[in-house]
Amino acid sequence: MSLYRPQALDRALAFLGEGPAAVVAGGTDVFPALGLRPAPARVLDLSAVEGLRGIARAGDGWRIGAATTWTDVVRADLPPLFDALKQAARQVGSVQIQNTGTVAGNICNASPAADGVPVLIAMEAEVELASHHGTRRMPLCDFITGPRKTDLREGEIVTALHLPHRDGARSAFGKLGSRTYLVISIVSAAVILWTEGRIVSGARVAVGAASPVPMRLPDVEAALVGRALSDLPGAVLANHLAALTPIDDVRATAAYRREAALVMIRRALEGLGQ
Amino acid sequence: MTKVSMTVNGKAVSGEVEGRTLLATFLREGLGLTGTHVGCDTSQCGACVVHVNGQAIKSCTAFAADLDGAKVTTIEGMANPDGSLGTVQQAFQDHHGLQCGFCTPGMVMSAAALLAENPKPTEAEVRHHLEGNICRCTGYHNIVKAVLAASGQDVGQIAAE
């Protein structure tokens, strides 16, 4: 196995242009997934590439560098728009995983139960991609195409996520698991709200682990707009979650996931209404 | 094979490693520092926790070759210079924060990382921080007590188990 750890992005892209390679940053998903199989022949480590780490204002929105770790997210000074992402960051794996695992890695791993993905989909994240041919951007909800599947093309890496800024927005995330840490979510929910006075003027709600790709629920969002902040949990009804397609598996039944998704959304709304 | 040099427990060390060699393997087999335990090999149990550049990580989830130039601290680096137990280690002994002892190196390293950042954690903070370390003997109560004691807080109120 050859391991390449460049400091310049163009060197990383050139290496990928020469042939396929496993791309790692924190490695927290890649290593355990290998099991006893031999390591890939070529591995590109992005953790030393300059300019890939950190969260900053960029134009009208925000830019999260691909190699930003979950601990970086927790420690960054950010407005309440990011509270949900910080809450998700604190629940990814465990502290040691958060110290090395990255935001972009969570996306590229494309687990239906990824903790970061519902939050970033609710935030309407766009993915910035680069290869030695050039760069492109696409919505995160289109980038993840199925369980463990993305639209990442050969020779391409995720370089950043772009998020729209929303003045005065508040947000919350909740995850249900058999324990809080080191556990794969049974279901998770992310909510972002912005208001005029005490009335909700916009809402984004996404649920994880209840569909092949975490998804927004437009019916829930529509039910929240125009409501008073104190009056939100009761506004969300089971039929608003009809678009979810949860499965039965070792962690829970589909029916339980559907019920739990409703409860997790309501809990997030309770917190935001105070 | 790649040459890798790092500072481990304050000493400059180097060795030849394959690209795939994990930090845990390099420490144990390359340097003979077998205090770092490998429990699950899947980044769950936390027995292999070491500090890399001041941050707690799971050494079964890091390539040694990636850490060229890094400062690494293992359980062997937690004792005082005269060989006596360090503060956290002593607290684990005093409060019986171990049973079979397999998870203990990782527990001590995670606890030390917490105390470096948060010198007076609450019991809830200790429990949260140790979620990435699994004790299969389920000796958590005394482990938490030991960490609180290592922070200089009174643990007289916490009953022994």
Tab-separated table of C-alpha atoms in Angstrom:
chain	number	residue	atom	x	y	z
A	1	MET	CA	0.000	0.000	0.000
A	2	SER	CA	1.301	3.446	-0.863
A	3	LEU	CA	0.200	6.350	1.294
A	4	TYR	CA	0.361	9.923	0.013
A	5	ARG	CA	-0.175	12.903	2.310
A	6	PRO	CA	0.338	16.136	0.348
A	7	GLN	CA	0.070	19.680	1.671
A	8	ALA	CA	-1.128	21.247	-1.595
A	9	LEU	CA	-4.531	20.549	-3.116
A	10	ASP	CA	-3.195	20.429	-6.683
A	11	ARG	CA	-0.752	17.673	-5.643
A	12	ALA	CA	-3.625	15.695	-4.160
A	13	LEU	CA	-5.699	16.103	-7.333
A	14	ALA	CA	-2.734	15.157	-9.532
A	15	PHE	CA	-2.240	11.944	-7.480
A	16	LEU	CA	-5.900	11.049	-7.966
A	17	GLY	CA	-5.625	11.871	-11.671
A	18	GLU	CA	-2.892	9.212	-11.996
A	19	GLY	CA	-5.192	6.427	-10.833
A	20	PRO	CA	-7.827	5.435	-8.334
A	21	ALA	CA	-7.042	5.770	-4.633
A	22	ALA	CA	-8.918	5.463	-1.371
A	23	VAL	CA	-9.379	8.969	0.027
A	24	VAL	CA	-9.162	9.424	3.789
A	25	ALA	CA	-9.140	12.411	6.130
A	26	GLY	CA	-9.837	11.244	9.688
A	27	GLY	CA	-10.090	7.625	8.566
A	28	THR	CA	-12.664	6.812	11.234
A	29	ASP	CA	-15.067	5.178	8.754
A	30	VAL	CA	-12.468	3.848	6.300
A	31	PHE	CA	-10.314	1.847	8.740
A	32	PRO	CA	-13.024	-0.132	10.561
A	33	ALA	CA	-14.776	-0.885	7.226
A	34	LEU	CA	-11.622	-2.595	5.931
A	35	GLY	CA	-11.823	-5.371	8.500
A	36	LEU	CA	-9.378	-8.131	7.623
A	37	ARG	CA	-9.280	-7.323	3.911
A	38	PRO	CA	-6.007	-6.021	2.507
A	39	ALA	CA	-5.526	-2.268	2.502
A	40	PRO	CA	-6.182	-0.436	-0.782
A	41	ALA	CA	-3.133	-0.180	-3.078
A	42	ARG	CA	-3.137	3.622	-3.025
A	43	VAL	CA	-4.351	5.850	-0.218
A	44	LEU	CA	-4.613	9.636	-0.380
A	45	ASP	CA	-4.716	11.356	3.010
A	46	LEU	CA	-6.188	14.863	2.869
A	47	SER	CA	-5.600	15.775	6.503
A	48	ALA	CA	-2.497	17.871	5.779
A	49	VAL	CA	-3.848	19.750	2.733
A	50	GLU	CA	-3.789	23.489	3.408
A	51	GLY	CA	-7.055	25.419	3.190
A	52	LEU	CA	-9.297	22.404	3.700
A	53	ARG	CA	-9.937	22.979	7.389
A	54	GLY	CA	-12.137	25.472	9.237
A	55	ILE	CA	-15.482	27.269	9.060
A	56	ALA	CA	-15.747	30.837	7.782
A	57	ARG	CA	-18.146	33.330	6.220
A	58	ALA	CA	-17.877	33.177	2.433
A	59	GLY	CA	-19.897	35.599	0.335
A	60	ASP	CA	-23.548	35.424	1.388
A	61	GLY	CA	-23.102	32.194	3.303
A	62	TRP	CA	-20.687	29.930	5.109
A	63	ARG	CA	-17.933	27.590	3.964
A	64	ILE	CA	-16.961	24.441	5.886
A	65	GLY	CA	-13.638	23.051	4.699
A	66	ALA	CA	-13.759	19.347	3.872
A	67	ALA	CA	-11.155	18.337	6.468
A	68	THR	CA	-12.862	20.235	9.313
A	69	THR	CA	-13.183	17.797	12.209
A	70	TRP	CA	-16.248	17.453	14.404
A	71	THR	CA	-14.209	18.831	17.325
A	72	ASP	CA	-13.445	21.889	15.141
A	73	VAL	CA	-17.215	22.329	14.679
A	74	VAL	CA	-17.869	22.066	18.431
A	75	ARG	CA	-15.162	24.640	19.224
A	76	ALA	CA	-15.939	27.159	16.474
A	77	ASP	CA	-17.628	30.456	17.409
A	78	LEU	CA	-20.808	30.240	15.331
A	79	PRO	CA	-24.370	31.681	15.430
A	80	PRO	CA	-27.415	29.622	16.567
A	81	LEU	CA	-27.983	28.594	12.935
A	82	PHE	CA	-25.207	26.088	13.676
A	83	ASP	CA	-26.535	24.803	17.018
A	84	ALA	CA	-27.947	21.698	15.310
A	85	LEU	CA	-24.624	20.949	13.629
A	86	LYS	CA	-22.817	21.379	16.964
A	87	GLN	CA	-25.287	19.054	18.682
A	88	ALA	CA	-24.731	16.476	15.943
A	89	ALA	CA	-20.949	16.958	16.201
A	90	ARG	CA	-21.044	16.096	19.914
A	91	GLN	CA	-22.862	12.847	19.152
A	92	VAL	CA	-20.707	11.518	16.307
A	93	GLY	CA	-18.964	8.368	17.596
A	94	SER	CA	-17.102	9.497	20.698
A	95	VAL	CA	-14.719	12.309	21.595
A	96	GLN	CA	-11.720	10.512	20.044
A	97	ILE	CA	-13.682	9.985	16.805
A	98	GLN	CA	-14.761	13.636	16.813
A	99	ASN	CA	-11.100	14.656	17.153
A	100	THR	CA	-10.207	13.061	13.799
A	101	GLY	CA	-13.441	12.369	11.875
A	102	THR	CA	-14.432	15.080	9.403
A	103	VAL	CA	-17.627	16.693	8.151
A	104	ALA	CA	-16.925	15.818	4.515
A	105	GLY	CA	-16.035	12.255	5.469
A	106	ASN	CA	-19.464	11.849	7.049
A	107	ILE	CA	-21.021	12.906	3.746
A	108	CYS	CA	-18.806	10.769	1.491
A	109	ASN	CA	-19.396	7.703	3.674
A	110	ALA	CA	-23.080	8.268	2.837
A	111	SER	CA	-24.554	6.195	5.649
A	112	PRO	CA	-28.352	6.600	5.845
A	113	ALA	CA	-27.792	7.023	9.603
A	114	ALA	CA	-24.978	9.604	9.386
A	115	ASP	CA	-25.486	12.158	12.158
A	116	GLY	CA	-24.201	15.140	10.181
A	117	VAL	CA	-26.175	14.582	7.002
A	118	PRO	CA	-29.749	15.453	8.103
A	119	VAL	CA	-28.459	18.686	9.641
A	120	LEU	CA	-26.526	19.654	6.520
A	121	ILE	CA	-29.478	18.756	4.265
A	122	ALA	CA	-31.749	20.917	6.441
A	123	MET	CA	-29.156	23.697	6.130
A	124	GLU	CA	-29.408	23.292	2.322
A	125	ALA	CA	-25.716	22.582	1.984
A	126	GLU	CA	-24.031	22.540	-1.384
A	127	VAL	CA	-21.020	20.313	-1.979
A	128	GLU	CA	-17.896	21.795	-3.583
A	129	LEU	CA	-15.982	19.192	-5.600
A	130	ALA	CA	-12.601	19.358	-7.289
A	131	SER	CA	-10.623	17.179	-9.660
A	132	HIS	CA	-7.652	17.890	-11.913
A	133	HIS	CA	-10.257	18.740	-14.576
A	134	GLY	CA	-11.832	21.549	-12.522
A	135	THR	CA	-14.431	22.219	-9.848
A	136	ARG	CA	-18.208	21.945	-9.589
A	137	ARG	CA	-20.928	22.429	-6.985
A	138	MET	CA	-24.128	20.533	-6.362
A	139	PRO	CA	-26.790	20.295	-3.627
A	140	LEU	CA	-25.919	17.772	-0.916
A	141	CYS	CA	-29.353	16.147	-1.267
A	142	ASP	CA	-28.434	15.263	-4.881
A	143	PHE	CA	-24.799	14.371	-4.098
A	144	ILE	CA	-25.789	11.437	-1.867
A	145	THR	CA	-27.613	9.096	-4.235
A	146	GLY	CA	-28.267	6.092	-1.958
A	147	PRO	CA	-26.934	4.118	0.983
A	148	ARG	CA	-23.110	4.312	0.699
A	149	LYS	CA	-23.460	5.869	-2.765
A	150	THR	CA	-22.537	9.361	-3.903
A	151	ASP	CA	-22.104	11.237	-7.159
A	152	LEU	CA	-18.357	11.543	-6.486
A	153	ARG	CA	-16.630	10.934	-9.830
A	154	GLU	CA	-13.285	9.293	-10.460
A	155	GLY	CA	-10.450	11.620	-9.581
A	156	GLU	CA	-12.726	13.907	-7.595
A	157	ILE	CA	-12.725	14.925	-3.938
A	158	VAL	CA	-15.031	17.015	-1.781
A	159	THR	CA	-13.205	20.248	-0.929
A	160	ALA	CA	-15.904	22.113	1.024
A	161	LEU	CA	-19.540	22.533	1.940
A	162	HIS	CA	-21.348	25.816	1.343
A	163	LEU	CA	-24.316	26.833	3.491
A	164	PRO	CA	-26.681	29.773	3.067
A	165	HIS	CA	-26.697	32.245	5.959
A	166	ARG	CA	-30.042	32.871	7.616
A	167	ASP	CA	-30.273	35.894	9.880
A	168	GLY	CA	-31.552	35.067	13.339
A	169	ALA	CA	-32.133	31.391	12.552
A	170	ARG	CA	-32.262	28.899	15.403
A	171	SER	CA	-31.692	25.157	15.033
A	172	ALA	CA	-31.747	21.861	16.902
A	173	PHE	CA	-30.759	18.241	16.316
A	174	GLY	CA	-31.747	15.088	18.130
A	175	LYS	CA	-30.682	11.491	17.711
A	176	LEU	CA	-32.266	8.370	19.108
A	177	GLY	CA	-30.030	5.380	19.776
A	178	SER	CA	-29.758	2.515	22.215
A	179	ARG	CA	-27.116	4.652	23.946
A	180	THR	CA	-25.931	8.187	23.236
A	181	TYR	CA	-22.439	7.554	21.878
A	182	LEU	CA	-20.714	4.905	19.782
A	183	VAL	CA	-24.064	3.904	18.404
A	184	ILE	CA	-25.763	3.937	15.029
A	185	SER	CA	-28.860	6.126	15.142
A	186	ILE	CA	-32.290	4.500	15.040
A	187	VAL	CA	-33.569	7.821	13.791
A	188	SER	CA	-32.416	11.445	13.920
A	189	ALA	CA	-34.016	14.794	13.209
A	190	ALA	CA	-32.745	18.285	12.429
A	191	VAL	CA	-34.813	21.471	12.518
A	192	ILE	CA	-33.912	25.012	11.429
A	193	LEU	CA	-36.342	27.883	11.962
A	194	TRP	CA	-36.338	31.577	11.338
A	195	THR	CA	-39.003	33.967	12.551
A	196	GLU	CA	-40.649	37.348	12.318
A	197	GLY	CA	-41.266	38.280	15.931
A	198	ARG	CA	-42.518	35.063	17.527
A	199	ILE	CA	-44.015	33.705	14.296
A	200	VAL	CA	-42.153	31.152	12.168
A	201	SER	CA	-41.475	32.573	8.719
A	202	GLY	CA	-39.337	29.707	7.409
A	203	ALA	CA	-38.544	26.131	8.427
A	204	ARG	CA	-36.276	23.345	7.237
A	205	VAL	CA	-36.759	19.886	8.711
A	206	ALA	CA	-34.820	16.751	7.787
A	207	VAL	CA	-34.862	13.216	9.177
A	208	GLY	CA	-32.030	10.668	9.124
A	209	ALA	CA	-32.068	6.841	9.203
A	210	ALA	CA	-35.666	6.615	7.974
A	211	SER	CA	-35.037	6.679	4.214
A	212	PRO	CA	-32.145	5.544	1.946
A	213	VAL	CA	-30.779	9.104	2.105
A	214	PRO	CA	-31.666	11.519	4.930
A	215	MET	CA	-34.405	13.751	3.546
A	216	ARG	CA	-36.262	17.014	4.043
A	217	LEU	CA	-39.954	16.840	4.852
A	218	PRO	CA	-41.702	19.713	3.016
A	219	ASP	CA	-45.077	18.881	4.580
A	220	VAL	CA	-43.619	19.333	8.068
A	221	GLU	CA	-41.935	22.557	7.027
A	222	ALA	CA	-45.198	23.934	5.576
A	223	ALA	CA	-47.093	23.036	8.757
A	224	LEU	CA	-44.682	25.126	10.842
A	225	VAL	CA	-44.704	28.338	8.819
A	226	GLY	CA	-47.060	30.930	10.255
A	227	ARG	CA	-47.198	29.248	13.668
A	228	ALA	CA	-46.178	30.831	16.948
A	229	LEU	CA	-42.862	29.535	18.356
A	230	SER	CA	-44.657	28.322	21.507
A	231	ASP	CA	-47.136	26.334	19.432
A	232	LEU	CA	-44.922	24.190	17.221
A	233	PRO	CA	-44.819	20.560	18.461
A	234	GLY	CA	-48.583	20.070	18.056
A	235	ALA	CA	-48.474	21.436	14.506
A	236	VAL	CA	-46.586	18.386	13.246
A	237	LEU	CA	-48.799	15.371	12.537
A	238	ALA	CA	-47.940	11.794	11.598
A	239	ASN	CA	-49.241	12.202	8.045
A	240	HIS	CA	-46.719	15.002	7.436
A	241	LEU	CA	-44.016	12.307	7.638
A	242	ALA	CA	-45.592	10.082	4.967
A	243	ALA	CA	-42.642	10.569	2.599
A	244	LEU	CA	-40.302	8.625	4.911
A	245	THR	CA	-39.550	5.022	3.894
A	246	PRO	CA	-38.001	3.457	7.007
A	247	ILE	CA	-36.910	-0.189	7.069
A	248	ASP	CA	-37.100	-3.003	9.625
A	249	ASP	CA	-33.627	-3.961	10.846
A	250	VAL	CA	-31.747	-5.068	13.953
A	251	ARG	CA	-32.050	-1.631	15.525
A	252	ALA	CA	-35.805	-1.037	15.141
A	253	THR	CA	-38.907	-1.760	13.117
A	254	ALA	CA	-40.097	0.573	10.384
A	255	ALA	CA	-43.229	1.413	12.388
A	256	TYR	CA	-41.123	2.322	15.424
A	257	ARG	CA	-38.841	4.528	13.302
A	258	ARG	CA	-41.840	6.378	11.862
A	259	GLU	CA	-43.218	7.059	15.348
A	260	ALA	CA	-39.773	7.965	16.707
A	261	ALA	CA	-39.144	10.411	13.849
A	262	LEU	CA	-42.299	12.305	14.810
A	263	VAL	CA	-41.232	12.343	18.470
A	264	MET	CA	-37.704	13.522	17.636
A	265	ILE	CA	-39.033	16.376	15.468
A	266	ARG	CA	-41.424	17.433	18.230
A	267	ARG	CA	-38.662	17.323	20.852
A	268	ALA	CA	-36.438	19.528	18.696
A	269	LEU	CA	-39.346	21.966	18.235
A	270	GLU	CA	-40.057	22.037	21.983
A	271	GLY	CA	-36.491	23.149	22.636
A	272	LEU	CA	-36.636	25.817	19.937
A	273	GLY	CA	-39.938	27.247	21.147
A	274	GLN	CA	-38.586	28.300	24.520
B	1	MET	CA	8.388	0.880	3.500
B	2	THR	CA	8.470	4.455	4.706
B	3	LYS	CA	10.672	5.962	7.366
B	4	VAL	CA	8.701	7.616	10.116
B	5	SER	CA	10.053	9.773	12.930
B	6	MET	CA	8.036	10.979	15.875
B	7	THR	CA	8.429	12.019	19.478
B	8	VAL	CA	6.952	9.370	21.750
B	9	ASN	CA	6.756	10.158	25.452
B	10	GLY	CA	9.345	12.894	24.981
B	11	LYS	CA	11.884	10.697	23.150
B	12	ALA	CA	12.721	10.990	19.468
B	13	VAL	CA	12.058	7.652	17.793
B	14	SER	CA	12.020	6.447	14.223
B	15	GLY	CA	11.289	3.273	12.354
B	16	GLU	CA	10.466	1.744	9.002
B	17	VAL	CA	6.768	1.155	8.498
B	18	GLU	CA	4.509	-0.057	5.729
B	19	GLY	CA	1.935	2.442	4.489
B	20	ARG	CA	-0.788	0.388	6.143
B	21	THR	CA	0.895	0.100	9.558
B	22	LEU	CA	-1.414	1.448	12.231
B	23	LEU	CA	-0.092	3.673	14.986
B	24	ALA	CA	-1.163	1.060	17.546
B	25	THR	CA	0.911	-1.586	15.735
B	26	PHE	CA	3.932	0.702	15.442
B	27	LEU	CA	3.814	1.536	19.146
B	28	ARG	CA	3.387	-2.058	20.263
B	29	GLU	CA	5.481	-4.003	17.779
B	30	GLY	CA	7.868	-1.354	16.481
B	31	LEU	CA	8.656	0.366	19.772
B	32	GLY	CA	7.711	-2.372	22.248
B	33	LEU	CA	5.314	-0.036	24.050
B	34	THR	CA	2.709	-2.676	24.811
B	35	GLY	CA	0.845	-0.579	27.371
B	36	THR	CA	-1.386	0.620	24.525
B	37	HIS	CA	-3.952	-2.147	24.174
B	38	VAL	CA	-5.900	-3.148	21.086
B	39	GLY	CA	-9.340	-4.358	22.061
B	40	CYS	CA	-11.713	-4.256	19.125
B	41	ASP	CA	-9.743	-3.037	16.099
B	42	THR	CA	-12.892	-1.235	14.969
B	43	SER	CA	-12.457	2.086	16.741
B	44	GLN	CA	-15.142	1.411	19.310
B	45	CYS	CA	-13.624	0.216	22.565
B	46	GLY	CA	-11.055	2.935	23.285
B	47	ALA	CA	-8.386	0.639	24.818
B	48	CYS	CA	-5.892	2.023	22.259
B	49	VAL	CA	-6.352	5.729	23.050
B	50	VAL	CA	-3.144	7.780	22.928
B	51	HIS	CA	-2.518	11.518	22.611
B	52	VAL	CA	-1.327	12.864	19.271
B	53	ASN	CA	-0.270	16.503	19.408
B	54	GLY	CA	-2.297	16.888	22.596
B	55	GLN	CA	-5.539	15.334	21.314
B	56	ALA	CA	-6.930	11.952	22.319
B	57	ILE	CA	-7.314	9.643	19.335
B	58	LYS	CA	-7.804	5.921	18.799
B	59	SER	CA	-4.444	4.585	17.646
B	60	CYS	CA	-6.084	1.681	15.794
B	61	THR	CA	-7.541	4.305	13.462
B	62	ALA	CA	-4.409	6.167	12.387
B	63	PHE	CA	-1.565	5.294	10.052
B	64	ALA	CA	1.872	5.578	11.631
B	65	ALA	CA	3.246	6.992	8.368
B	66	ASP	CA	0.708	9.827	8.570
B	67	LEU	CA	2.102	10.929	11.912
B	68	ASP	CA	5.636	11.741	10.841
B	69	GLY	CA	6.825	14.541	13.129
B	70	ALA	CA	3.944	14.141	15.591
B	71	LYS	CA	4.210	14.271	19.383
B	72	VAL	CA	2.676	11.116	20.799
B	73	THR	CA	2.003	10.294	24.443
B	74	THR	CA	1.143	6.742	25.504
B	75	ILE	CA	0.292	5.251	28.874
B	76	GLU	CA	4.035	4.654	29.395
B	77	GLY	CA	4.464	8.445	29.331
B	78	MET	CA	1.994	9.052	32.140
B	79	ALA	CA	4.259	8.050	35.029
B	80	ASN	CA	6.341	10.632	36.867
B	81	PRO	CA	10.025	10.950	35.845
B	82	ASP	CA	11.069	8.901	38.926
B	83	GLY	CA	8.842	6.032	37.778
B	84	SER	CA	6.129	6.549	40.354
B	85	LEU	CA	2.533	6.660	39.158
B	86	GLY	CA	1.255	9.917	37.707
B	87	THR	CA	-1.716	11.717	39.232
B	88	VAL	CA	-4.376	10.051	37.084
B	89	GLN	CA	-2.778	6.606	37.401
B	90	GLN	CA	-2.500	6.979	41.184
B	91	ALA	CA	-6.161	7.988	41.419
B	92	PHE	CA	-7.157	4.873	39.455
B	93	GLN	CA	-5.180	2.760	41.926
B	94	ASP	CA	-6.493	4.583	45.011
B	95	HIS	CA	-10.134	4.329	43.951
B	96	HIS	CA	-9.933	0.889	42.400
B	97	GLY	CA	-10.751	2.278	38.948
B	98	LEU	CA	-9.990	-1.007	37.267
B	99	GLN	CA	-10.956	-4.626	37.404
B	100	CYS	CA	-9.321	-6.773	34.705
B	101	GLY	CA	-7.281	-3.749	33.610
B	102	PHE	CA	-7.545	-4.207	29.862
B	103	CYS	CA	-9.366	-0.925	29.219
B	104	THR	CA	-7.312	0.978	31.800
B	105	PRO	CA	-4.606	2.467	29.536
B	106	GLY	CA	-7.271	3.965	27.275
B	107	MET	CA	-9.332	5.137	30.241
B	108	VAL	CA	-6.303	6.887	31.772
B	109	MET	CA	-5.377	8.551	28.466
B	110	SER	CA	-8.952	9.744	27.837
B	111	ALA	CA	-9.217	11.011	31.421
B	112	ALA	CA	-5.919	12.873	31.142
B	113	ALA	CA	-7.060	14.537	27.894
B	114	LEU	CA	-10.264	15.665	29.612
B	115	LEU	CA	-8.431	17.075	32.634
B	116	ALA	CA	-5.952	18.936	30.431
B	117	GLU	CA	-8.882	20.830	28.910
B	118	ASN	CA	-11.303	20.887	31.808
B	119	PRO	CA	-9.419	20.673	35.117
B	120	LYS	CA	-12.575	20.453	37.288
B	121	PRO	CA	-15.138	18.437	35.334
B	122	THR	CA	-18.518	17.523	36.767
B	123	GLU	CA	-19.448	13.866	37.100
B	124	ALA	CA	-21.716	14.247	34.035
B	125	GLU	CA	-18.831	15.720	32.028
B	126	VAL	CA	-16.563	12.826	33.001
B	127	ARG	CA	-19.190	10.284	31.965
B	128	HIS	CA	-19.782	12.093	28.668
B	129	HIS	CA	-16.072	12.251	27.917
B	130	LEU	CA	-15.536	8.561	28.660
B	131	GLU	CA	-18.324	7.405	26.345
B	132	GLY	CA	-15.680	6.403	23.806
B	133	ASN	CA	-14.075	3.961	26.236
B	134	ILE	CA	-15.740	0.670	27.023
B	135	CYS	CA	-15.035	-1.284	30.239
B	136	ARG	CA	-16.345	-4.811	29.757
B	137	CYS	CA	-16.087	-5.445	33.500
B	138	THR	CA	-18.492	-2.465	33.781
B	139	GLY	CA	-16.357	-0.835	36.437
B	140	TYR	CA	-17.450	2.634	35.372
B	141	HIS	CA	-18.473	3.904	38.778
B	142	ASN	CA	-14.992	3.718	40.262
B	143	ILE	CA	-13.404	4.921	37.033
B	144	VAL	CA	-15.518	8.087	37.171
B	145	LYS	CA	-14.663	8.438	40.851
B	146	ALA	CA	-10.955	8.102	40.075
B	147	VAL	CA	-11.101	10.786	37.393
B	148	LEU	CA	-12.910	13.180	39.747
B	149	ALA	CA	-10.344	12.425	42.462
B	150	ALA	CA	-7.487	13.054	39.999
B	151	SER	CA	-8.983	16.502	39.383
B	152	GLY	CA	-8.571	17.235	43.103
B	153	GLN	CA	-12.304	17.126	43.837
B	154	ASP	CA	-13.769	15.524	46.940
B	155	VAL	CA	-15.213	12.124	46.091
B	156	GLY	CA	-16.105	11.185	49.669
B	157	GLN	CA	-19.794	11.559	48.836
B	158	ILE	CA	-19.642	8.986	46.058
B	159	ALA	CA	-20.170	5.528	47.501
B	160	ALA	CA	-17.705	2.804	46.585
B	161	GLU	CA	-19.031	-0.126	44.623
